[in-house]
Each structure stands twice: as C-alpha cells, then as structure tokens.
C-alpha cells in the first residue's frame, strides 16, 4: 500500500514546538517524502520534502528516520495560523502522489 | 505572480449537464494534475499531464475527461454530471514532481 499512516488529530499550545509523525513502512529507496498542509477552504500548501537527510526551511523541519520508514514534521513554534490538516505523502515513480486523510492540528491559545 | 488559477470558483449543475473547469498556471510547469476532495477525506487524483499534449488517468478517472492543448492550461470536463461528482476540485502543477506541487484554491461543484 502506497499510503502513509498519520494520527487523525493532534493538539498543541501556541508558541510551543509541534512534532507531527508519519509512518511510511513500504517506502523504497527513490521515494520522496512530502508534507503539505491545508487550511480551511483553501488548496493544499507545500511545506517541505526530503529523501534521506533531514531538511530545514523557513516553515518547518523534516526529520527522516535512518531506515526511512518514518518521518516527523517539526513546527518549531506553533502559531494559531498553523492550525490545519497536515498531509504526509510518499512520492514514488517520480510522479505518483497519494493523499491520505492527514492529521488535523489544533493550536490552543 | 498568480501561480495556479482555477475558474470558476463555484458552480451548481443539474444532473446530466456538462461543464469544463479551467486550470491555468504561469510558472512554465510541465506537470499538471486534477484532484477531487470529498468531505473529511484527502485528495484523490483524477487525471494528470506530464507535458503539453499528454494526459493520463489517475485514481478516479471515470466520468471525467481532460485536455492539455497548451502548456499553461489543463481543462477538466464533465460530459454528463452526476450527484456523485459533487466535490471540491483542485488543480496542481509542478516543475518536477519530486520538488513539490503548487495548488490552486479550488472549485466547489454541486450537482443536484
């Protein structure tokens, strides 16, 4: 199965770090891990992606396990605007891309 | 920089009517995609294109047709709309899939 596994929902307090987990146990060597988020009534927004090494950008960090069977999206300091559904996606064959139901993140003030 | 633009944003159709959804991107991307999203679910791929003049079926292609006559445009057609096609439709484009996708803001379609 090409889909990934994520918790249905998570909560975080504002200004605290958030670690969003994802399992992708069937991943193969050339598959990328992408993270997107979707705010209410908007299209998905690219967050970050990686292959083997940990990645950082202005939005988040991505930590990929050494065996690549899991990864964690890290929001260093959650804000109310980070409340969204976060999708972890495995991209295989260069273009195959399947969304699961994602993790709904709630940020509490 | 507009990115990915979808038109229309909202539409109500009667069963059996036809319509075309337009997706336009100004980033010179080769790859373009059409997804649908039903309540509480992730996105499901309908059709995609890897370049001008090419199209391919995705996960849920039945009842839809697509065309990519120009690199910047990807059209999604419903020849005979059914209530099961009530959904939010998203278009996306990518320079190279492993680099990430840019999504449009969606078209909310209701078929009555």
mmCIF file with all atom_site columns, C-alpha atoms in Angstrom:
data_model
loop_
_atom_site.group_PDB
_atom_site.id
_atom_site.type_symbol
_atom_site.label_atom_id
_atom_site.label_alt_id
_atom_site.label_comp_id
_atom_site.label_asym_id
_atom_site.label_entity_id
_atom_site.label_seq_id
_atom_site.pdbx_PDB_ins_code
_atom_site.Cartn_x
_atom_site.Cartn_y
_atom_site.Cartn_z
_atom_site.occupancy
_atom_site.B_iso_or_equiv
_atom_site.pdbx_formal_charge
_atom_site.auth_seq_id
_atom_site.auth_comp_id
_atom_site.auth_asym_id
_atom_site.auth_atom_id
_atom_site.pdbx_PDB_model_num
ATOM 1   C CA . UNK A 1 1   ? 0.000   0.000  0.000   1.00 0.00 ? 1   UNK A CA 1
ATOM 2   C CA . UNK A 1 2   ? 1.458   3.316  -1.060  1.00 0.00 ? 2   UNK A CA 1
ATOM 3   C CA . UNK A 1 3   ? -0.335  5.369  1.553   1.00 0.00 ? 3   UNK A CA 1
ATOM 4   C CA . UNK A 1 4   ? 1.224   6.717  4.690   1.00 0.00 ? 4   UNK A CA 1
ATOM 5   C CA . UNK A 1 5   ? -0.125  6.489  8.235   1.00 0.00 ? 5   UNK A CA 1
ATOM 6   C CA . UNK A 1 6   ? -0.691  9.544  10.417  1.00 0.00 ? 6   UNK A CA 1
ATOM 7   C CA . UNK A 1 7   ? -2.647  10.243 13.606  1.00 0.00 ? 7   UNK A CA 1
ATOM 8   C CA . UNK A 1 8   ? -6.094  11.629 12.904  1.00 0.00 ? 8   UNK A CA 1
ATOM 9   C CA . UNK A 1 9   ? -5.636  14.663 15.115  1.00 0.00 ? 9   UNK A CA 1
ATOM 10  C CA . UNK A 1 10  ? -3.187  16.418 17.408  1.00 0.00 ? 10  UNK A CA 1
ATOM 11  C CA . UNK A 1 11  ? -3.262  19.422 19.692  1.00 0.00 ? 11  UNK A CA 1
ATOM 12  C CA . UNK A 1 12  ? -0.577  21.899 20.517  1.00 0.00 ? 12  UNK A CA 1
ATOM 13  C CA . UNK A 1 13  ? -0.265  25.033 22.592  1.00 0.00 ? 13  UNK A CA 1
ATOM 14  C CA . UNK A 1 14  ? 0.635   28.275 20.896  1.00 0.00 ? 14  UNK A CA 1
ATOM 15  C CA . UNK A 1 15  ? 4.353   29.078 20.781  1.00 0.00 ? 15  UNK A CA 1
ATOM 16  C CA . UNK A 1 16  ? 5.326   25.508 21.599  1.00 0.00 ? 16  UNK A CA 1
ATOM 17  C CA . UNK A 1 17  ? 7.020   23.075 19.199  1.00 0.00 ? 17  UNK A CA 1
ATOM 18  C CA . UNK A 1 18  ? 4.889   20.516 17.398  1.00 0.00 ? 18  UNK A CA 1
ATOM 19  C CA . UNK A 1 19  ? 6.067   17.121 16.180  1.00 0.00 ? 19  UNK A CA 1
ATOM 20  C CA . UNK A 1 20  ? 3.792   15.528 13.597  1.00 0.00 ? 20  UNK A CA 1
ATOM 21  C CA . UNK A 1 21  ? 4.628   11.851 12.973  1.00 0.00 ? 21  UNK A CA 1
ATOM 22  C CA . UNK A 1 22  ? 4.212   9.811  9.809   1.00 0.00 ? 22  UNK A CA 1
ATOM 23  C CA . UNK A 1 23  ? 4.801   6.140  9.080   1.00 0.00 ? 23  UNK A CA 1
ATOM 24  C CA . UNK A 1 24  ? 5.692   5.010  5.571   1.00 0.00 ? 24  UNK A CA 1
ATOM 25  C CA . UNK A 1 25  ? 6.863   1.457  6.140   1.00 0.00 ? 25  UNK A CA 1
ATOM 26  C CA . UNK A 1 26  ? 6.694   0.416  2.461   1.00 0.00 ? 26  UNK A CA 1
ATOM 27  C CA . UNK A 1 27  ? 8.893   3.223  1.221   1.00 0.00 ? 27  UNK A CA 1
ATOM 28  C CA . UNK A 1 28  ? 11.592  2.343  -1.288  1.00 0.00 ? 28  UNK A CA 1
ATOM 29  C CA . UNK A 1 29  ? 14.934  3.921  -1.956  1.00 0.00 ? 29  UNK A CA 1
ATOM 30  C CA . UNK A 1 30  ? 13.936  6.524  -4.529  1.00 0.00 ? 30  UNK A CA 1
ATOM 31  C CA . UNK A 1 31  ? 10.667  7.649  -2.948  1.00 0.00 ? 31  UNK A CA 1
ATOM 32  C CA . UNK A 1 32  ? 10.461  11.195 -1.640  1.00 0.00 ? 32  UNK A CA 1
ATOM 33  C CA . UNK A 1 33  ? 8.553   12.257 1.472   1.00 0.00 ? 33  UNK A CA 1
ATOM 34  C CA . UNK A 1 34  ? 6.499   15.399 1.051   1.00 0.00 ? 34  UNK A CA 1
ATOM 35  C CA . UNK A 1 35  ? 4.476   17.364 3.589   1.00 0.00 ? 35  UNK A CA 1
ATOM 36  C CA . UNK A 1 36  ? 1.603   19.641 2.692   1.00 0.00 ? 36  UNK A CA 1
ATOM 37  C CA . UNK A 1 37  ? -0.918  21.469 4.814   1.00 0.00 ? 37  UNK A CA 1
ATOM 38  C CA . UNK A 1 38  ? -4.429  22.595 4.051   1.00 0.00 ? 38  UNK A CA 1
ATOM 39  C CA . UNK A 1 39  ? -6.146  25.476 5.786   1.00 0.00 ? 39  UNK A CA 1
ATOM 40  C CA . UNK A 1 40  ? -9.959  25.570 5.780   1.00 0.00 ? 40  UNK A CA 1
ATOM 41  C CA . UNK A 1 41  ? -11.445 26.331 2.367   1.00 0.00 ? 41  UNK A CA 1
ATOM 42  C CA . UNK A 1 42  ? -8.024  26.523 0.709   1.00 0.00 ? 42  UNK A CA 1
ATOM 43  C CA . UNK A 1 43  ? -5.939  24.331 -1.517  1.00 0.00 ? 43  UNK A CA 1
ATOM 44  C CA . UNK A 1 44  ? -3.042  22.330 -0.076  1.00 0.00 ? 44  UNK A CA 1
ATOM 45  C CA . UNK A 1 45  ? 0.150   24.281 0.507   1.00 0.00 ? 45  UNK A CA 1
ATOM 46  C CA . UNK A 1 46  ? 3.624   22.804 0.125   1.00 0.00 ? 46  UNK A CA 1
ATOM 47  C CA . UNK A 1 47  ? 5.550   22.697 3.406   1.00 0.00 ? 47  UNK A CA 1
ATOM 48  C CA . UNK A 1 48  ? 8.706   20.651 2.923   1.00 0.00 ? 48  UNK A CA 1
ATOM 49  C CA . UNK A 1 49  ? 10.088  17.497 1.333   1.00 0.00 ? 49  UNK A CA 1
ATOM 50  C CA . UNK A 1 50  ? 13.083  15.199 1.667   1.00 0.00 ? 50  UNK A CA 1
ATOM 51  C CA . UNK A 1 51  ? 14.667  11.953 0.547   1.00 0.00 ? 51  UNK A CA 1
ATOM 52  C CA . UNK A 1 52  ? 17.124  10.720 3.148   1.00 0.00 ? 52  UNK A CA 1
ATOM 53  C CA . UNK A 1 53  ? 18.590  13.614 5.070   1.00 0.00 ? 53  UNK A CA 1
ATOM 54  C CA . UNK A 1 54  ? 16.889  15.950 7.491   1.00 0.00 ? 54  UNK A CA 1
ATOM 55  C CA . UNK A 1 55  ? 15.693  19.154 5.856   1.00 0.00 ? 55  UNK A CA 1
ATOM 56  C CA . UNK A 1 56  ? 15.011  22.662 7.110   1.00 0.00 ? 56  UNK A CA 1
ATOM 57  C CA . UNK A 1 57  ? 13.231  25.604 5.547   1.00 0.00 ? 57  UNK A CA 1
ATOM 58  C CA . UNK A 1 58  ? 11.554  28.773 6.762   1.00 0.00 ? 58  UNK A CA 1
ATOM 59  C CA . UNK A 1 59  ? 8.311   26.942 7.521   1.00 0.00 ? 59  UNK A CA 1
ATOM 60  C CA . UNK A 1 60  ? 9.427   23.749 9.225   1.00 0.00 ? 60  UNK A CA 1
ATOM 61  C CA . UNK A 1 61  ? 11.963  20.974 9.654   1.00 0.00 ? 61  UNK A CA 1
ATOM 62  C CA . UNK A 1 62  ? 11.681  17.414 8.418   1.00 0.00 ? 62  UNK A CA 1
ATOM 63  C CA . UNK A 1 63  ? 13.363  14.604 10.304  1.00 0.00 ? 63  UNK A CA 1
ATOM 64  C CA . UNK A 1 64  ? 13.606  11.311 8.419   1.00 0.00 ? 64  UNK A CA 1
ATOM 65  C CA . UNK A 1 65  ? 14.398  8.106  10.285  1.00 0.00 ? 65  UNK A CA 1
ATOM 66  C CA . UNK A 1 66  ? 17.556  6.291  9.340   1.00 0.00 ? 66  UNK A CA 1
ATOM 67  C CA . UNK A 1 67  ? 15.574  3.343  7.921   1.00 0.00 ? 67  UNK A CA 1
ATOM 68  C CA . UNK A 1 68  ? 13.251  5.857  6.180   1.00 0.00 ? 68  UNK A CA 1
ATOM 69  C CA . UNK A 1 69  ? 10.157  4.047  7.437   1.00 0.00 ? 69  UNK A CA 1
ATOM 70  C CA . UNK A 1 70  ? 9.001   7.081  9.341   1.00 0.00 ? 70  UNK A CA 1
ATOM 71  C CA . UNK A 1 71  ? 9.404   10.835 9.408   1.00 0.00 ? 71  UNK A CA 1
ATOM 72  C CA . UNK A 1 72  ? 8.457   13.765 11.611  1.00 0.00 ? 72  UNK A CA 1
ATOM 73  C CA . UNK A 1 73  ? 7.426   17.245 10.620  1.00 0.00 ? 73  UNK A CA 1
ATOM 74  C CA . UNK A 1 74  ? 8.558   19.769 13.188  1.00 0.00 ? 74  UNK A CA 1
ATOM 75  C CA . UNK A 1 75  ? 6.965   23.168 13.597  1.00 0.00 ? 75  UNK A CA 1
ATOM 76  C CA . UNK A 1 76  ? 9.371   24.960 15.887  1.00 0.00 ? 76  UNK A CA 1
ATOM 77  C CA . UNK A 1 77  ? 6.920   27.426 17.363  1.00 0.00 ? 77  UNK A CA 1
ATOM 78  C CA . UNK A 1 78  ? 3.248   26.823 16.615  1.00 0.00 ? 78  UNK A CA 1
ATOM 79  C CA . UNK A 1 79  ? 1.019   29.793 15.911  1.00 0.00 ? 79  UNK A CA 1
ATOM 80  C CA . UNK A 1 80  ? -2.755  29.960 15.540  1.00 0.00 ? 80  UNK A CA 1
ATOM 81  C CA . UNK A 1 81  ? -2.230  30.231 11.778  1.00 0.00 ? 81  UNK A CA 1
ATOM 82  C CA . UNK A 1 82  ? -0.612  26.780 11.792  1.00 0.00 ? 82  UNK A CA 1
ATOM 83  C CA . UNK A 1 83  ? -3.949  25.119 12.602  1.00 0.00 ? 83  UNK A CA 1
ATOM 84  C CA . UNK A 1 84  ? -4.600  22.986 9.523   1.00 0.00 ? 84  UNK A CA 1
ATOM 85  C CA . UNK A 1 85  ? -4.709  19.455 8.171   1.00 0.00 ? 85  UNK A CA 1
ATOM 86  C CA . UNK A 1 86  ? -1.177  18.196 7.568   1.00 0.00 ? 86  UNK A CA 1
ATOM 87  C CA . UNK A 1 87  ? -0.592  15.562 4.910   1.00 0.00 ? 87  UNK A CA 1
ATOM 88  C CA . UNK A 1 88  ? 2.441   13.311 4.755   1.00 0.00 ? 88  UNK A CA 1
ATOM 89  C CA . UNK A 1 89  ? 2.809   11.953 1.245   1.00 0.00 ? 89  UNK A CA 1
ATOM 90  C CA . UNK A 1 90  ? 5.072   9.423  -0.348  1.00 0.00 ? 90  UNK A CA 1
ATOM 91  C CA . UNK A 1 91  ? 6.020   10.288 -3.935  1.00 0.00 ? 91  UNK A CA 1
ATOM 92  C CA . UNK A 1 92  ? 7.076   7.276  -5.939  1.00 0.00 ? 92  UNK A CA 1
ATOM 93  C CA . UNK A 1 93  ? 7.953   6.729  -9.559  1.00 0.00 ? 93  UNK A CA 1
ATOM 94  C CA . UNK A 1 94  ? 8.785   10.404 -9.812  1.00 0.00 ? 94  UNK A CA 1
ATOM 95  C CA . UNK A 1 95  ? 5.165   11.480 -10.061 1.00 0.00 ? 95  UNK A CA 1
ATOM 96  C CA . UNK A 1 96  ? 2.810   9.165  -8.186  1.00 0.00 ? 96  UNK A CA 1
ATOM 97  C CA . UNK A 1 97  ? 1.380   11.019 -5.285  1.00 0.00 ? 97  UNK A CA 1
ATOM 98  C CA . UNK A 1 98  ? -1.403  9.808  -2.971  1.00 0.00 ? 98  UNK A CA 1
ATOM 99  C CA . UNK A 1 99  ? -3.038  11.843 -0.226  1.00 0.00 ? 99  UNK A CA 1
ATOM 100 C CA . UNK A 1 100 ? -4.343  10.159 2.912   1.00 0.00 ? 100 UNK A CA 1
ATOM 101 C CA . UNK A 1 101 ? -6.752  11.805 5.376   1.00 0.00 ? 101 UNK A CA 1
ATOM 102 C CA . UNK A 1 102 ? -3.890  13.632 7.138   1.00 0.00 ? 102 UNK A CA 1
ATOM 103 C CA . UNK A 1 103 ? -3.550  14.933 10.709  1.00 0.00 ? 103 UNK A CA 1
ATOM 104 C CA . UNK A 1 104 ? -5.786  17.731 11.884  1.00 0.00 ? 104 UNK A CA 1
ATOM 105 C CA . UNK A 1 105 ? -3.658  20.034 14.044  1.00 0.00 ? 105 UNK A CA 1
ATOM 106 C CA . UNK A 1 106 ? -5.378  22.269 16.557  1.00 0.00 ? 106 UNK A CA 1
ATOM 107 C CA . UNK A 1 107 ? -3.386  25.094 18.152  1.00 0.00 ? 107 UNK A CA 1
ATOM 108 C CA . UNK A 1 108 ? -4.629  26.324 21.502  1.00 0.00 ? 108 UNK A CA 1
ATOM 109 C CA . UNK A 1 109 ? -4.020  29.931 22.569  1.00 0.00 ? 109 UNK A CA 1
ATOM 110 C CA . UNK B 2 1   ? 2.753   36.096 -9.705  1.00 0.00 ? 1   UNK B CA 1
ATOM 111 C CA . UNK B 2 2   ? -0.611  34.327 -9.917  1.00 0.00 ? 2   UNK B CA 1
ATOM 112 C CA . UNK B 2 3   ? 0.628   30.716 -9.582  1.00 0.00 ? 3   UNK B CA 1
ATOM 113 C CA . UNK B 2 4   ? -2.263  28.333 -10.277 1.00 0.00 ? 4   UNK B CA 1
ATOM 114 C CA . UNK B 2 5   ? -5.644  29.854 -11.083 1.00 0.00 ? 5   UNK B CA 1
ATOM 115 C CA . UNK B 2 6   ? -8.868  27.866 -11.213 1.00 0.00 ? 6   UNK B CA 1
ATOM 116 C CA . UNK B 2 7   ? -12.124 29.019 -12.757 1.00 0.00 ? 7   UNK B CA 1
ATOM 117 C CA . UNK B 2 8   ? -14.907 29.028 -11.809 1.00 0.00 ? 8   UNK B CA 1
ATOM 118 C CA . UNK B 2 9   ? -14.698 29.046 -8.002  1.00 0.00 ? 9   UNK B CA 1
ATOM 119 C CA . UNK B 2 10  ? -18.254 27.800 -7.520  1.00 0.00 ? 10  UNK B CA 1
ATOM 120 C CA . UNK B 2 11  ? -20.781 26.082 -9.756  1.00 0.00 ? 11  UNK B CA 1
ATOM 121 C CA . UNK B 2 12  ? -24.120 24.343 -9.408  1.00 0.00 ? 12  UNK B CA 1
ATOM 122 C CA . UNK B 2 13  ? -25.087 21.889 -12.136 1.00 0.00 ? 13  UNK B CA 1
ATOM 123 C CA . UNK B 2 14  ? -28.163 19.844 -12.795 1.00 0.00 ? 14  UNK B CA 1
ATOM 124 C CA . UNK B 2 15  ? -27.748 16.116 -13.317 1.00 0.00 ? 15  UNK B CA 1
ATOM 125 C CA . UNK B 2 16  ? -26.837 15.431 -16.930 1.00 0.00 ? 16  UNK B CA 1
ATOM 126 C CA . UNK B 2 17  ? -25.410 18.876 -17.661 1.00 0.00 ? 17  UNK B CA 1
ATOM 127 C CA . UNK B 2 18  ? -21.872 19.310 -18.866 1.00 0.00 ? 18  UNK B CA 1
ATOM 128 C CA . UNK B 2 19  ? -19.175 21.770 -17.895 1.00 0.00 ? 19  UNK B CA 1
ATOM 129 C CA . UNK B 2 20  ? -15.459 22.453 -18.139 1.00 0.00 ? 20  UNK B CA 1
ATOM 130 C CA . UNK B 2 21  ? -13.195 23.501 -15.302 1.00 0.00 ? 21  UNK B CA 1
ATOM 131 C CA . UNK B 2 22  ? -10.174 25.551 -16.303 1.00 0.00 ? 22  UNK B CA 1
ATOM 132 C CA . UNK B 2 23  ? -6.771  25.462 -14.646 1.00 0.00 ? 23  UNK B CA 1
ATOM 133 C CA . UNK B 2 24  ? -4.091  27.946 -15.676 1.00 0.00 ? 24  UNK B CA 1
ATOM 134 C CA . UNK B 2 25  ? -0.514  28.204 -14.397 1.00 0.00 ? 25  UNK B CA 1
ATOM 135 C CA . UNK B 2 26  ? 2.053   30.876 -15.138 1.00 0.00 ? 26  UNK B CA 1
ATOM 136 C CA . UNK B 2 27  ? 5.141   29.082 -13.817 1.00 0.00 ? 27  UNK B CA 1
ATOM 137 C CA . UNK B 2 28  ? 6.030   27.194 -17.004 1.00 0.00 ? 28  UNK B CA 1
ATOM 138 C CA . UNK B 2 29  ? 5.475   23.880 -15.216 1.00 0.00 ? 29  UNK B CA 1
ATOM 139 C CA . UNK B 2 30  ? 5.447   20.675 -17.234 1.00 0.00 ? 30  UNK B CA 1
ATOM 140 C CA . UNK B 2 31  ? 3.277   18.620 -14.889 1.00 0.00 ? 31  UNK B CA 1
ATOM 141 C CA . UNK B 2 32  ? -0.360  19.380 -14.128 1.00 0.00 ? 32  UNK B CA 1
ATOM 142 C CA . UNK B 2 33  ? -2.951  17.481 -12.091 1.00 0.00 ? 33  UNK B CA 1
ATOM 143 C CA . UNK B 2 34  ? -6.633  17.409 -11.258 1.00 0.00 ? 34  UNK B CA 1
ATOM 144 C CA . UNK B 2 35  ? -7.756  16.164 -7.836  1.00 0.00 ? 35  UNK B CA 1
ATOM 145 C CA . UNK B 2 36  ? -11.114 15.934 -6.107  1.00 0.00 ? 36  UNK B CA 1
ATOM 146 C CA . UNK B 2 37  ? -11.659 16.205 -2.377  1.00 0.00 ? 37  UNK B CA 1
ATOM 147 C CA . UNK B 2 38  ? -14.741 14.921 -0.640  1.00 0.00 ? 38  UNK B CA 1
ATOM 148 C CA . UNK B 2 39  ? -15.691 15.925 2.922   1.00 0.00 ? 39  UNK B CA 1
ATOM 149 C CA . UNK B 2 40  ? -13.287 14.637 5.558   1.00 0.00 ? 40  UNK B CA 1
ATOM 150 C CA . UNK B 2 41  ? -11.093 12.923 3.013   1.00 0.00 ? 41  UNK B CA 1
ATOM 151 C CA . UNK B 2 42  ? -7.767  13.501 1.375   1.00 0.00 ? 42  UNK B CA 1
ATOM 152 C CA . UNK B 2 43  ? -7.334  14.358 -2.273  1.00 0.00 ? 43  UNK B CA 1
ATOM 153 C CA . UNK B 2 44  ? -7.818  11.750 -4.985  1.00 0.00 ? 44  UNK B CA 1
ATOM 154 C CA . UNK B 2 45  ? -6.116  12.066 -8.353  1.00 0.00 ? 45  UNK B CA 1
ATOM 155 C CA . UNK B 2 46  ? -8.472  12.209 -11.340 1.00 0.00 ? 46  UNK B CA 1
ATOM 156 C CA . UNK B 2 47  ? -6.158  12.819 -14.309 1.00 0.00 ? 47  UNK B CA 1
ATOM 157 C CA . UNK B 2 48  ? -2.737  14.261 -14.835 1.00 0.00 ? 48  UNK B CA 1
ATOM 158 C CA . UNK B 2 49  ? -0.462  15.506 -17.605 1.00 0.00 ? 49  UNK B CA 1
ATOM 159 C CA . UNK B 2 50  ? 3.310   15.299 -17.909 1.00 0.00 ? 50  UNK B CA 1
ATOM 160 C CA . UNK B 2 51  ? 3.521   17.852 -20.703 1.00 0.00 ? 51  UNK B CA 1
ATOM 161 C CA . UNK B 2 52  ? 1.680   19.694 -23.426 1.00 0.00 ? 52  UNK B CA 1
ATOM 162 C CA . UNK B 2 53  ? -0.453  17.325 -25.486 1.00 0.00 ? 53  UNK B CA 1
ATOM 163 C CA . UNK B 2 54  ? -0.273  14.458 -22.966 1.00 0.00 ? 54  UNK B CA 1
ATOM 164 C CA . UNK B 2 55  ? -2.809  13.179 -20.448 1.00 0.00 ? 55  UNK B CA 1
ATOM 165 C CA . UNK B 2 56  ? -3.082  10.107 -18.246 1.00 0.00 ? 56  UNK B CA 1
ATOM 166 C CA . UNK B 2 57  ? -5.613  8.560  -15.870 1.00 0.00 ? 57  UNK B CA 1
ATOM 167 C CA . UNK B 2 58  ? -5.281  8.788  -12.141 1.00 0.00 ? 58  UNK B CA 1
ATOM 168 C CA . UNK B 2 59  ? -7.034  7.000  -9.317  1.00 0.00 ? 59  UNK B CA 1
ATOM 169 C CA . UNK B 2 60  ? -10.643 8.064  -10.097 1.00 0.00 ? 60  UNK B CA 1
ATOM 170 C CA . UNK B 2 61  ? -10.916 8.998  -13.810 1.00 0.00 ? 61  UNK B CA 1
ATOM 171 C CA . UNK B 2 62  ? -14.400 7.700  -14.625 1.00 0.00 ? 62  UNK B CA 1
ATOM 172 C CA . UNK B 2 63  ? -16.860 10.388 -15.697 1.00 0.00 ? 63  UNK B CA 1
ATOM 173 C CA . UNK B 2 64  ? -14.143 12.940 -16.454 1.00 0.00 ? 64  UNK B CA 1
ATOM 174 C CA . UNK B 2 65  ? -12.099 13.924 -19.484 1.00 0.00 ? 65  UNK B CA 1
ATOM 175 C CA . UNK B 2 66  ? -9.122  16.255 -19.733 1.00 0.00 ? 66  UNK B CA 1
ATOM 176 C CA . UNK B 2 67  ? -7.135  18.134 -22.329 1.00 0.00 ? 67  UNK B CA 1
ATOM 177 C CA . UNK B 2 68  ? -3.770  19.889 -22.326 1.00 0.00 ? 68  UNK B CA 1
ATOM 178 C CA . UNK B 2 69  ? -3.615  21.728 -25.630 1.00 0.00 ? 69  UNK B CA 1
ATOM 179 C CA . UNK B 2 70  ? -1.411  24.484 -24.215 1.00 0.00 ? 70  UNK B CA 1
ATOM 180 C CA . UNK B 2 71  ? 1.321   24.025 -21.651 1.00 0.00 ? 71  UNK B CA 1
ATOM 181 C CA . UNK B 2 72  ? -0.169  26.567 -19.285 1.00 0.00 ? 72  UNK B CA 1
ATOM 182 C CA . UNK B 2 73  ? -3.747  25.224 -19.311 1.00 0.00 ? 73  UNK B CA 1
ATOM 183 C CA . UNK B 2 74  ? -5.277  21.963 -18.126 1.00 0.00 ? 74  UNK B CA 1
ATOM 184 C CA . UNK B 2 75  ? -9.007  21.509 -18.656 1.00 0.00 ? 75  UNK B CA 1
ATOM 185 C CA . UNK B 2 76  ? -11.250 19.084 -16.781 1.00 0.00 ? 76  UNK B CA 1
ATOM 186 C CA . UNK B 2 77  ? -14.554 18.180 -18.427 1.00 0.00 ? 77  UNK B CA 1
ATOM 187 C CA . UNK B 2 78  ? -17.679 16.585 -17.081 1.00 0.00 ? 78  UNK B CA 1
ATOM 188 C CA . UNK B 2 79  ? -19.768 15.369 -20.010 1.00 0.00 ? 79  UNK B CA 1
ATOM 189 C CA . UNK B 2 80  ? -22.846 14.331 -18.028 1.00 0.00 ? 80  UNK B CA 1
ATOM 190 C CA . UNK B 2 81  ? -22.704 15.453 -14.423 1.00 0.00 ? 81  UNK B CA 1
ATOM 191 C CA . UNK B 2 82  ? -23.896 13.123 -11.649 1.00 0.00 ? 82  UNK B CA 1
ATOM 192 C CA . UNK B 2 83  ? -24.588 13.879 -7.967  1.00 0.00 ? 83  UNK B CA 1
ATOM 193 C CA . UNK B 2 84  ? -21.601 11.661 -7.079  1.00 0.00 ? 84  UNK B CA 1
ATOM 194 C CA . UNK B 2 85  ? -19.393 14.272 -8.716  1.00 0.00 ? 85  UNK B CA 1
ATOM 195 C CA . UNK B 2 86  ? -20.323 16.859 -6.112  1.00 0.00 ? 86  UNK B CA 1
ATOM 196 C CA . UNK B 2 87  ? -16.947 17.728 -4.656  1.00 0.00 ? 87  UNK B CA 1
ATOM 197 C CA . UNK B 2 88  ? -14.203 20.317 -4.396  1.00 0.00 ? 88  UNK B CA 1
ATOM 198 C CA . UNK B 2 89  ? -11.822 20.109 -7.328  1.00 0.00 ? 89  UNK B CA 1
ATOM 199 C CA . UNK B 2 90  ? -8.199  21.158 -7.048  1.00 0.00 ? 90  UNK B CA 1
ATOM 200 C CA . UNK B 2 91  ? -5.695  21.681 -9.798  1.00 0.00 ? 91  UNK B CA 1
ATOM 201 C CA . UNK B 2 92  ? -1.960  21.485 -9.171  1.00 0.00 ? 92  UNK B CA 1
ATOM 202 C CA . UNK B 2 93  ? 1.188   21.971 -11.179 1.00 0.00 ? 93  UNK B CA 1
ATOM 203 C CA . UNK B 2 94  ? 4.818   21.032 -10.745 1.00 0.00 ? 94  UNK B CA 1
ATOM 204 C CA . UNK B 2 95  ? 8.128   21.695 -12.446 1.00 0.00 ? 95  UNK B CA 1
ATOM 205 C CA . UNK B 2 96  ? 9.324   18.275 -11.346 1.00 0.00 ? 96  UNK B CA 1
ATOM 206 C CA . UNK B 2 97  ? 7.123   16.135 -9.045  1.00 0.00 ? 97  UNK B CA 1
ATOM 207 C CA . UNK B 2 98  ? 9.851   15.374 -6.558  1.00 0.00 ? 98  UNK B CA 1
ATOM 208 C CA . UNK B 2 99  ? 10.277  19.131 -5.980  1.00 0.00 ? 99  UNK B CA 1
ATOM 209 C CA . UNK B 2 100 ? 6.738   19.802 -4.821  1.00 0.00 ? 100 UNK B CA 1
ATOM 210 C CA . UNK B 2 101 ? 3.403   20.914 -6.184  1.00 0.00 ? 101 UNK B CA 1
ATOM 211 C CA . UNK B 2 102 ? 1.580   24.246 -6.305  1.00 0.00 ? 102 UNK B CA 1
ATOM 212 C CA . UNK B 2 103 ? -2.175  24.003 -5.833  1.00 0.00 ? 103 UNK B CA 1
ATOM 213 C CA . UNK B 2 104 ? -4.994  26.262 -6.906  1.00 0.00 ? 104 UNK B CA 1
ATOM 214 C CA . UNK B 2 105 ? -7.654  27.476 -4.487  1.00 0.00 ? 105 UNK B CA 1
ATOM 215 C CA . UNK B 2 106 ? -10.269 25.001 -5.705  1.00 0.00 ? 106 UNK B CA 1
ATOM 216 C CA . UNK B 2 107 ? -13.626 24.827 -7.467  1.00 0.00 ? 107 UNK B CA 1
ATOM 217 C CA . UNK B 2 108 ? -16.626 23.860 -5.393  1.00 0.00 ? 108 UNK B CA 1
ATOM 218 C CA . UNK B 2 109 ? -19.051 21.926 -7.616  1.00 0.00 ? 109 UNK B CA 1
ATOM 219 C CA . UNK B 2 110 ? -22.526 20.846 -6.598  1.00 0.00 ? 110 UNK B CA 1
ATOM 220 C CA . UNK B 2 111 ? -24.584 18.553 -8.818  1.00 0.00 ? 111 UNK B CA 1
ATOM 221 C CA . UNK B 2 112 ? -28.284 18.473 -8.000  1.00 0.00 ? 112 UNK B CA 1
#
